[in-house]
mmCIF file of C-alpha atoms and ligand atoms in Angstrom:
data_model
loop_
_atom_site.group_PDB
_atom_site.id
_atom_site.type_symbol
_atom_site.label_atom_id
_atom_site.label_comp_id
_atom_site.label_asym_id
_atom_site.label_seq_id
_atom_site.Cartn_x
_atom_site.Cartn_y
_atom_site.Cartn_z
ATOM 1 C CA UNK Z 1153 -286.758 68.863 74.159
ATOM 2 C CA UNK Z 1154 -285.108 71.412 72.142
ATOM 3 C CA UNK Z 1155 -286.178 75.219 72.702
ATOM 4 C CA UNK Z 1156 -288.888 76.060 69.543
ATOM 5 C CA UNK Z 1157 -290.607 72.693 70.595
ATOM 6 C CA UNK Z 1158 -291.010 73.790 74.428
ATOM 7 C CA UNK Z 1159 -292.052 77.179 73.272
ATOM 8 C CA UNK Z 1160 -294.840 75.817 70.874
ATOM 9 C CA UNK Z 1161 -296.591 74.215 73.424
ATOM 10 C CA UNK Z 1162 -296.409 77.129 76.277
ATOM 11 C CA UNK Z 1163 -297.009 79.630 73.292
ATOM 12 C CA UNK Z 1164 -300.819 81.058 73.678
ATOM 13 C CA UNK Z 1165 -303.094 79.039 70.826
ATOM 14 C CA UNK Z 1166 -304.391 82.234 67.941
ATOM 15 C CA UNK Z 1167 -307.934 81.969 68.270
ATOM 16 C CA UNK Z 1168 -308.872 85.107 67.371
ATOM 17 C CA UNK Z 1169 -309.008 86.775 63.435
ATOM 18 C CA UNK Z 1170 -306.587 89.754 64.866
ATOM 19 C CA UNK Z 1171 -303.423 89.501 66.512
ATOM 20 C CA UNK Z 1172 -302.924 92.015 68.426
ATOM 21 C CA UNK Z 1173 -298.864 93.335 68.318
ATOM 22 C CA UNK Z 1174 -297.992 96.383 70.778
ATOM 23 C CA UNK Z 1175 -294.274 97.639 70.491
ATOM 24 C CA UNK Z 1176 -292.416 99.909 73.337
ATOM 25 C CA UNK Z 1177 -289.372 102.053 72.096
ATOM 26 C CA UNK Z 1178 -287.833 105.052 72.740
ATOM 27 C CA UNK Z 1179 -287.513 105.846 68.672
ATOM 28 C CA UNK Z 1180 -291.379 105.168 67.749
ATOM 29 C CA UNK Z 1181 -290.237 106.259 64.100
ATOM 30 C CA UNK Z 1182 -288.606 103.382 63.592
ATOM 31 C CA UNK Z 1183 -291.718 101.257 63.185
ATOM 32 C CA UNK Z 1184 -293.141 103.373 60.019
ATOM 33 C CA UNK Z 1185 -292.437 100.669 57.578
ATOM 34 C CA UNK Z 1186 -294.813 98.719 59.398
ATOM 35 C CA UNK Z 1187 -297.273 101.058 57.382
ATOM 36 C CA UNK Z 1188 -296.299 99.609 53.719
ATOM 37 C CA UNK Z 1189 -295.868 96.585 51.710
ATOM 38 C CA UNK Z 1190 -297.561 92.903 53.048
ATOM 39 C CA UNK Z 1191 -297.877 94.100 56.628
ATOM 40 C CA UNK Z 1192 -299.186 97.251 56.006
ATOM 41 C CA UNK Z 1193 -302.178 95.688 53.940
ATOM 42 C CA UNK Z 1194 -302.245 93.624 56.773
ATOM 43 C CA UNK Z 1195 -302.839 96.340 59.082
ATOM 44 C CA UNK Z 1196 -304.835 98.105 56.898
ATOM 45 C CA UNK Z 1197 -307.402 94.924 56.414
ATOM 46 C CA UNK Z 1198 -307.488 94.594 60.146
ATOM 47 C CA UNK Z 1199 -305.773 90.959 60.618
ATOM 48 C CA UNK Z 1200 -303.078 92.701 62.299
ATOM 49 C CA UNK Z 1201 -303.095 95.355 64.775
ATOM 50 C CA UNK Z 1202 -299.870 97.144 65.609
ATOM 51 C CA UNK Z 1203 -299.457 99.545 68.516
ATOM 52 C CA UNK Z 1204 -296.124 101.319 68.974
ATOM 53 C CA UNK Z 1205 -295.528 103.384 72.007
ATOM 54 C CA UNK Z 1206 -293.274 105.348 73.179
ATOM 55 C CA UNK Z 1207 -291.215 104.582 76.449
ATOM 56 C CA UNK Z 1208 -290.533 108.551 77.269
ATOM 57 C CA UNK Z 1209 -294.392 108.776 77.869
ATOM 58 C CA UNK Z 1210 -294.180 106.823 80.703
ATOM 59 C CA UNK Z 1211 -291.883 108.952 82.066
ATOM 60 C CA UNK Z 1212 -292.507 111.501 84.749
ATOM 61 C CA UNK Z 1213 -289.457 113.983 84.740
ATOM 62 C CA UNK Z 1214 -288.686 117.000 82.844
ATOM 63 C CA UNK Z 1215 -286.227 115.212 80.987
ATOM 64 C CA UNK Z 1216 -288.607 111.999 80.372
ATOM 65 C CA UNK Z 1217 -284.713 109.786 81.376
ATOM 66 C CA UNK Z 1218 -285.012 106.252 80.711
ATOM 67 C CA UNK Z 1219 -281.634 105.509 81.590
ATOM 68 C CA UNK Z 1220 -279.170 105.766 84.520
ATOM 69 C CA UNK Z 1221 -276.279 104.536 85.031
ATOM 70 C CA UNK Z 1222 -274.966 100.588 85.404
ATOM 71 C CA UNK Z 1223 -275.644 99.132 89.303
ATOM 72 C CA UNK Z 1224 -271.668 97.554 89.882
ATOM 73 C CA UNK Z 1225 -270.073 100.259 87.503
ATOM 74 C CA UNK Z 1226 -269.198 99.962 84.009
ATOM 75 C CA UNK Z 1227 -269.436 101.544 80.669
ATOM 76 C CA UNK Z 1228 -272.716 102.886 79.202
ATOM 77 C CA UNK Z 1229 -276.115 103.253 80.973
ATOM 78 C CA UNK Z 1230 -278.704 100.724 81.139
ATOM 79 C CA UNK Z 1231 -282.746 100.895 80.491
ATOM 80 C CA UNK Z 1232 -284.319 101.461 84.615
ATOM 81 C CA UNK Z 1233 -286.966 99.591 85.202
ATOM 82 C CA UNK Z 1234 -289.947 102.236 86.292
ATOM 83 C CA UNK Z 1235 -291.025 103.365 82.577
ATOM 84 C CA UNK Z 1236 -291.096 99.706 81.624
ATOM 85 C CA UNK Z 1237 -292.999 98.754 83.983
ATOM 86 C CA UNK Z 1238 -295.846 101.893 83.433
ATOM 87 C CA UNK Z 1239 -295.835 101.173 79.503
ATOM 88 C CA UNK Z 1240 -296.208 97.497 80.219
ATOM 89 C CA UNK Z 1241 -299.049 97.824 82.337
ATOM 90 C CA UNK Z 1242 -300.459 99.468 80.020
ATOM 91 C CA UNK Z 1243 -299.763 97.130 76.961
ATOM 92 C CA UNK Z 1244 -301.191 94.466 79.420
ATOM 93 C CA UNK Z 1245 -304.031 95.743 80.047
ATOM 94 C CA UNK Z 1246 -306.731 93.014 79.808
ATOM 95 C CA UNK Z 1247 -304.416 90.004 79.815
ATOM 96 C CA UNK Z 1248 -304.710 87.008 82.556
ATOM 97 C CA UNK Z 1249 -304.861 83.521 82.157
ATOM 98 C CA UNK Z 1250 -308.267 83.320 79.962
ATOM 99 C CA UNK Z 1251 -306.264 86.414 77.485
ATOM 100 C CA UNK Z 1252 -302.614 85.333 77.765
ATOM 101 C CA UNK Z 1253 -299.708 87.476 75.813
ATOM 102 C CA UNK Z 1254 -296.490 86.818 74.556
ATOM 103 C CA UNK Z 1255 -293.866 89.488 76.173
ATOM 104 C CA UNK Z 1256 -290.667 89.658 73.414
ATOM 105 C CA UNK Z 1257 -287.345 90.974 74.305
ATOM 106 C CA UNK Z 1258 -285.387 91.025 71.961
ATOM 107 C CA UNK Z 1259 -281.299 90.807 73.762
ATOM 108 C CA UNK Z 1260 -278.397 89.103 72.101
ATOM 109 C CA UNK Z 1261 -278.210 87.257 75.327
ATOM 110 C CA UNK Z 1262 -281.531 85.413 74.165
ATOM 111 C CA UNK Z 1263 -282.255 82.313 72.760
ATOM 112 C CA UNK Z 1264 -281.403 82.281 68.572
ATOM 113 C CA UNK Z 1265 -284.788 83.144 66.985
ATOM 114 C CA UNK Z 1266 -285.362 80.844 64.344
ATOM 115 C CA UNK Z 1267 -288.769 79.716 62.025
ATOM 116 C CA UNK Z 1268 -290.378 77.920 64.424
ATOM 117 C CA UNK Z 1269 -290.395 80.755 66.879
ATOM 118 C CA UNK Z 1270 -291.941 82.536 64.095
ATOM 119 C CA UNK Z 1271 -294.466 79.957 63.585
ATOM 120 C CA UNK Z 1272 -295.336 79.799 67.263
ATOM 121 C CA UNK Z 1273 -295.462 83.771 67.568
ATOM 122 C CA UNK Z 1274 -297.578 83.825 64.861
ATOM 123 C CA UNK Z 1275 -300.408 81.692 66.534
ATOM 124 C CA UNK Z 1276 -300.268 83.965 69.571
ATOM 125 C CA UNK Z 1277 -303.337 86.039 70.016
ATOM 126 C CA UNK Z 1278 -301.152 89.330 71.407
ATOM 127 C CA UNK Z 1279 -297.598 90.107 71.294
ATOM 128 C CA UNK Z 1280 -295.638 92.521 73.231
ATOM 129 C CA UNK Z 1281 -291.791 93.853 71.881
ATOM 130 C CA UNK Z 1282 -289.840 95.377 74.207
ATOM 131 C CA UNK Z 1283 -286.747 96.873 72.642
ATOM 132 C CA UNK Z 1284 -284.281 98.044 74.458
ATOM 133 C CA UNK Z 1285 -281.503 100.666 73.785
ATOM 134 C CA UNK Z 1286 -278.047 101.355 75.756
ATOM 135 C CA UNK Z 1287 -276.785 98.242 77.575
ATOM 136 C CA UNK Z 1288 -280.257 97.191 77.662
ATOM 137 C CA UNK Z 1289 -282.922 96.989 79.901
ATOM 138 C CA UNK Z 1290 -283.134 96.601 83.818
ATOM 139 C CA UNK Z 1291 -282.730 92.382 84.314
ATOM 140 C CA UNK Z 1292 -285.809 92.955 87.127
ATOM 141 C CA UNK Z 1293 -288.512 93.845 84.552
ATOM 142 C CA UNK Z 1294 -287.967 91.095 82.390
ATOM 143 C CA UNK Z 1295 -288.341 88.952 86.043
ATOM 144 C CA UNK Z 1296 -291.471 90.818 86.892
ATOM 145 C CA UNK Z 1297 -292.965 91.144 83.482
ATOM 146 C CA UNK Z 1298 -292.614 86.999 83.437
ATOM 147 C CA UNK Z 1299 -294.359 86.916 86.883
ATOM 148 C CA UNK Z 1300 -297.335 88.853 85.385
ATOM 149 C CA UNK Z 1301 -300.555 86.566 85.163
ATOM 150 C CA UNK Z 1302 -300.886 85.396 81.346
ATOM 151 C CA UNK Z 1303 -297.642 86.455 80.378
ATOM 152 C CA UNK Z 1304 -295.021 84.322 78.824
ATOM 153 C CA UNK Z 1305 -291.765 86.483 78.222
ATOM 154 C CA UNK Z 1306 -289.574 85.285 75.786
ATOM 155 C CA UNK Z 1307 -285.664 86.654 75.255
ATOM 156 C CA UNK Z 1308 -284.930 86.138 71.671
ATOM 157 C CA UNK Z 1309 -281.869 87.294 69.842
ATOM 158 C CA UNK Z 1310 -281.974 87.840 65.917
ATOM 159 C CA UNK Z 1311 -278.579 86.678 65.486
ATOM 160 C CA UNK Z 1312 -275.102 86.467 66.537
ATOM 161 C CA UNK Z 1313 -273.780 89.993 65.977
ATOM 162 C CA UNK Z 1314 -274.452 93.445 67.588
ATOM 163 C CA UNK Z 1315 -277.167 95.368 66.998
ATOM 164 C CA UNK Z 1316 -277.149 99.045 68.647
ATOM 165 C CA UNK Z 1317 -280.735 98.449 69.956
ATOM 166 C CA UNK Z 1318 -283.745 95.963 69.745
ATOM 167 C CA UNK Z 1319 -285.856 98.210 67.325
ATOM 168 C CA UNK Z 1320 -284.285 96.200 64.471
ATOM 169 C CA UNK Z 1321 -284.713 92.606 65.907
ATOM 170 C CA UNK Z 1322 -288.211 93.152 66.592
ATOM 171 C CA UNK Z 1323 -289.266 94.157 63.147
ATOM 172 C CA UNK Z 1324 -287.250 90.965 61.779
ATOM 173 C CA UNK Z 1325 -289.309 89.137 64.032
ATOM 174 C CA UNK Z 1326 -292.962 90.804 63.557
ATOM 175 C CA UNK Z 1327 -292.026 90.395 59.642
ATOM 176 C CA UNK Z 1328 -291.531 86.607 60.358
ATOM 177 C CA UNK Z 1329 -294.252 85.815 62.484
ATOM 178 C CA UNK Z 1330 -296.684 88.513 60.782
ATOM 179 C CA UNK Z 1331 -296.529 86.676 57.241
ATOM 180 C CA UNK Z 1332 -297.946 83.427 58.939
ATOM 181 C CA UNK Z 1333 -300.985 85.088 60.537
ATOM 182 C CA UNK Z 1334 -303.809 83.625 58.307
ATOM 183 C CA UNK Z 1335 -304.727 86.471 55.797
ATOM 184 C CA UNK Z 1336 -301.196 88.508 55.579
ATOM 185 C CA UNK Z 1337 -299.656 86.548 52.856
ATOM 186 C CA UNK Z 1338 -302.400 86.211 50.358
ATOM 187 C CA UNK Z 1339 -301.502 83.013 48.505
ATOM 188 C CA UNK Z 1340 -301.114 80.454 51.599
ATOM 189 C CA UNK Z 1341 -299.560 77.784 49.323
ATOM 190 C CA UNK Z 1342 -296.342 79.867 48.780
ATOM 191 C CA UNK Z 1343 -295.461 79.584 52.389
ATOM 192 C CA UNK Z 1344 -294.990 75.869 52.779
ATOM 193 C CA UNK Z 1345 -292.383 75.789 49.889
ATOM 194 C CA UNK Z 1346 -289.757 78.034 51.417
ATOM 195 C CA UNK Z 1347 -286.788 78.144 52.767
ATOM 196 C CA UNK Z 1348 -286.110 76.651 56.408
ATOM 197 C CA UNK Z 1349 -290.218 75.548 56.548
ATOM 198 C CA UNK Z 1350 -288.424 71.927 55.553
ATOM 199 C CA UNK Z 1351 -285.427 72.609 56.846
ATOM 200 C CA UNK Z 1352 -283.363 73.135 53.802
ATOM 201 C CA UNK Z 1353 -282.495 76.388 52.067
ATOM 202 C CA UNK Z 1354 -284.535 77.548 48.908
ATOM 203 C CA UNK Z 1355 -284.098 75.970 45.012
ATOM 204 C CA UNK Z 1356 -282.929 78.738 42.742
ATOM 205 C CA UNK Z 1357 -285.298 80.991 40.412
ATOM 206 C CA UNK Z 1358 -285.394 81.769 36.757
ATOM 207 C CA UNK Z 1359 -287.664 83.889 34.880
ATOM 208 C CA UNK Z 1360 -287.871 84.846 30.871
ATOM 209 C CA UNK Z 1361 -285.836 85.491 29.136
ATOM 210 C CA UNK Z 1362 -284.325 81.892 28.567
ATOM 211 C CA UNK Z 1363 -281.124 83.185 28.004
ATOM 212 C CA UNK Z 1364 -279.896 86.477 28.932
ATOM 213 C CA UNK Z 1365 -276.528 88.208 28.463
ATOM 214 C CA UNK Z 1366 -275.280 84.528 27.164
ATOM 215 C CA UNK Z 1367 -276.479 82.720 30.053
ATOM 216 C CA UNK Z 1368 -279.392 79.848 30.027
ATOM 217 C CA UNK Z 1369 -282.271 78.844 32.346
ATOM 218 C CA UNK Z 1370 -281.162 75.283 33.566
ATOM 219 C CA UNK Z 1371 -283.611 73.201 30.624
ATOM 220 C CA UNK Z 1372 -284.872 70.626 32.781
ATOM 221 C CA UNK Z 1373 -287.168 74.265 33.342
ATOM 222 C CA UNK Z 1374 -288.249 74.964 30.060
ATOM 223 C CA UNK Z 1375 -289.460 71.239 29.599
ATOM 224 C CA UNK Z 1376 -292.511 70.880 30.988
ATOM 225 C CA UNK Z 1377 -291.942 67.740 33.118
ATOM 226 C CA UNK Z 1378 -293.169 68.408 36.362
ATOM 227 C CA UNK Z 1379 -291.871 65.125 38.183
ATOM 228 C CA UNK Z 1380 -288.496 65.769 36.832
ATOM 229 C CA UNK Z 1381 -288.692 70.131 37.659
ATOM 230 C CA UNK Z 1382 -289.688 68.666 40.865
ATOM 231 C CA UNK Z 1383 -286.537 66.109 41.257
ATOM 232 C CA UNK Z 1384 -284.232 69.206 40.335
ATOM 233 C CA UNK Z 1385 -285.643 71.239 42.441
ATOM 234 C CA UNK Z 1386 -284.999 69.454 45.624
ATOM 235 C CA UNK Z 1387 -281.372 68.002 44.063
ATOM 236 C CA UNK Z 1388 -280.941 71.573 43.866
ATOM 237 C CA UNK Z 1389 -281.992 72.323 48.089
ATOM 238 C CA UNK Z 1390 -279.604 69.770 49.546
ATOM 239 C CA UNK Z 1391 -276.634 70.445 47.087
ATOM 240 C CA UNK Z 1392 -277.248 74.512 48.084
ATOM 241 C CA UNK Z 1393 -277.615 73.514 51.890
ATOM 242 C CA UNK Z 1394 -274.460 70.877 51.834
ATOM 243 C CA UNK Z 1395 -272.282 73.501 50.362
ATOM 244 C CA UNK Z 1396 -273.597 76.669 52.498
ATOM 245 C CA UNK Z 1397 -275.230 75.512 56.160
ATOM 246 C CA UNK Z 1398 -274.031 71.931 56.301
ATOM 247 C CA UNK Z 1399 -275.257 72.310 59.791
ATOM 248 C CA UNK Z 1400 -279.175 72.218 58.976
ATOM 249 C CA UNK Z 1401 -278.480 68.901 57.535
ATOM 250 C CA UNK Z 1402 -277.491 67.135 60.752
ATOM 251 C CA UNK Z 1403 -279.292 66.087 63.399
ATOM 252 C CA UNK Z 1404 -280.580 69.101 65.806
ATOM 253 C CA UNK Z 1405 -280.167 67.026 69.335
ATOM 254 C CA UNK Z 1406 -277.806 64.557 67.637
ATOM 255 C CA UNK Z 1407 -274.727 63.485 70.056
ATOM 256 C CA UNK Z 1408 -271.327 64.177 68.316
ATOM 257 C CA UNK Z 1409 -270.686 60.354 67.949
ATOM 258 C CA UNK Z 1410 -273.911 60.288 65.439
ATOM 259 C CA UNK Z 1411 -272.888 63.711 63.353
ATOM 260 C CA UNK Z 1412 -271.540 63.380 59.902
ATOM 261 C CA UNK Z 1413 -267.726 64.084 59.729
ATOM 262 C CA UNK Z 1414 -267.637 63.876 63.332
ATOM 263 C CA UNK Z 1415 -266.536 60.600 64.148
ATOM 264 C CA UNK Z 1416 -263.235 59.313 65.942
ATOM 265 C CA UNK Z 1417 -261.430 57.777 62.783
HETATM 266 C C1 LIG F 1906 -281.389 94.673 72.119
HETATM 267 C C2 LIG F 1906 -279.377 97.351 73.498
HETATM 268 C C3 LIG F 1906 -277.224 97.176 72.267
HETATM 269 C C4 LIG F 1906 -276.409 95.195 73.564
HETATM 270 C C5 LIG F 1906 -273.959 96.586 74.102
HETATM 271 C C6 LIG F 1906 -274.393 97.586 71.925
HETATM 272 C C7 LIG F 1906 -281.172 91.182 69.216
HETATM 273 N N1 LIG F 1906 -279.036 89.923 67.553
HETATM 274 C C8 LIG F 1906 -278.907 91.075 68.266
HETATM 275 N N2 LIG F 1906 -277.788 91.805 68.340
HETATM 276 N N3 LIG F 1906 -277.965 92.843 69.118
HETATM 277 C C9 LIG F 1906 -279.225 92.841 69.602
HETATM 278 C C10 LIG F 1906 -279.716 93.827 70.553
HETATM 279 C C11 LIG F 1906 -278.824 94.846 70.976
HETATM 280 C C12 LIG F 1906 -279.226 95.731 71.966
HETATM 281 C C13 LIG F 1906 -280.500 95.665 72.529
HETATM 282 C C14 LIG F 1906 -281.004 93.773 71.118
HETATM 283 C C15 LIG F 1906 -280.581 96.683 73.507
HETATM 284 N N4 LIG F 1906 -278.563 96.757 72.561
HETATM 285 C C16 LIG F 1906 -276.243 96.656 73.309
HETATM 286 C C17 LIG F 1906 -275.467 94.690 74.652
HETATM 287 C C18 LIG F 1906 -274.070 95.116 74.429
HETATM 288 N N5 LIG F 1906 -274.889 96.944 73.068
HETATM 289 C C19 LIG F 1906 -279.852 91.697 69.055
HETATM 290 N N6 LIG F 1906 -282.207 90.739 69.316
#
């Protein structure tokens, strides 16, 4: 069973109107552009409700030091585990079996996050980010966090480069999964047509005028004919997709005898 499908059933069922989304970071600024465009309506309407905290507070030193240096030696400091582990019990607060949450980490040692993590996120009732900075974060609170009653923990990367933090990652990821909560996006209909919900990168989009600075809407377009718009359209998907990702096109489990272009000839 591939990853997003093992993860959709272990995900938490959304029952509730609200999904709750708390945040830990040590730069709590970060998250203002949670307060505008879709998601800030969002918030603003109540279907979302964002909490961002910040990891120094659950510090008890003069300094407020959530970092010390790497166990075995090395370069850079890593994220100890004793502020993590006060903020989470607070974010947790509440949450057992009956009121499970969803504990994100966002590493680039995690799992590629992709649409259907989205999708499953998204049906959670609360999330948890835990962004990291440094090195990262102590390996023994993501271990104990997952051994918390009702928590799933989940170590997602955004992608295959490097990101100086998990700040980043985890608004990628709220973005994604926020959108899909019912209410956020406010024409539903415009969220089954897009890009990697079938699997196949998006058709391209023209607006008036027809032709601008010598160059013409494709016709088929301007015609009316909905069936053939429609043909286009998808023609348009797969040629895109064969020319840029080829490898959404072929099978996702697929052994290498069955892939295209892969064979022994
Ligand atoms: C969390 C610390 C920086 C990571 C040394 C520079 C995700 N796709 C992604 N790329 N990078 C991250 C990410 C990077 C992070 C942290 C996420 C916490 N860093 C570190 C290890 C190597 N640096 C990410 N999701």
């Amino acid at each position: 069973m591939n990853v997003a499908a093992r993860s959709c059933r272990s995900y938490a069922r959304r029952y509730a109107d609200t999904v709750r989304v708390d945040i830990v970071t040590i730069f709590p600024e970060f998250f203002s552009v949670l307060d505008v465009s879709l998601l800030g309506r969002a918030r603003q309407t109540g279907v979302l409700d964002i909490h961002v905290h910040d990891l120094r507070d659950f510090t008890h030193d003069r300094h407020r030091t959530v970092d010390d240096t790497p166990a075995g030696g090395g370069a850079g400091m890593v994220m100890k585990p004793e502020p993590w582990a006060e903020a989470l019990d607070a974010a947790l607060v509440g949450t057992s079996a009956e009121r499970p949450a969803t504990v994100v980490f966002p590493t680039p040692a995690g799992s590629l996050f992709t649409q259907a993590h989205a999708r499953a996120l998204s049906q959670c009732d609360r999330l948890v980010f835990c962004c990291g900075r440094y090195e990262g974060i102590d390996q023994r609170v993501i271990e104990h966090t997952a051994a918390r009653p009702g928590v799933e923990v989940l170590e997602l990367s955004l992608g295959d480069y490097v990101l100086n933090g998990g700040e980043v990652a985890a608004m990628a990821m709220i973005e994604a999964a926020g959108r899909l909560v019912p209410g956020v996006v406010g024409n539903p209909e415009s969220l089954v047509e897009e890009s990697h919900e079938d699997g196949l990168l998006e058709y391209p989009s023209y607006t008036k005028p027809a032709v601008w600075r010598g160059l013409e809407t494709p016709a088929v377009l301007l015609g009316g004919n909905h069936a053939a718009i429609a043909t286009w359209r998808r023609e348009q998907q797969l040629e895109r997709t064969r020319r840029v990702r080829p490898e959404l096109l072929e099978p996702e489990d697929g052994s290498p005898e069955l892939r295209k272009g892969d064979t022994d000839a």
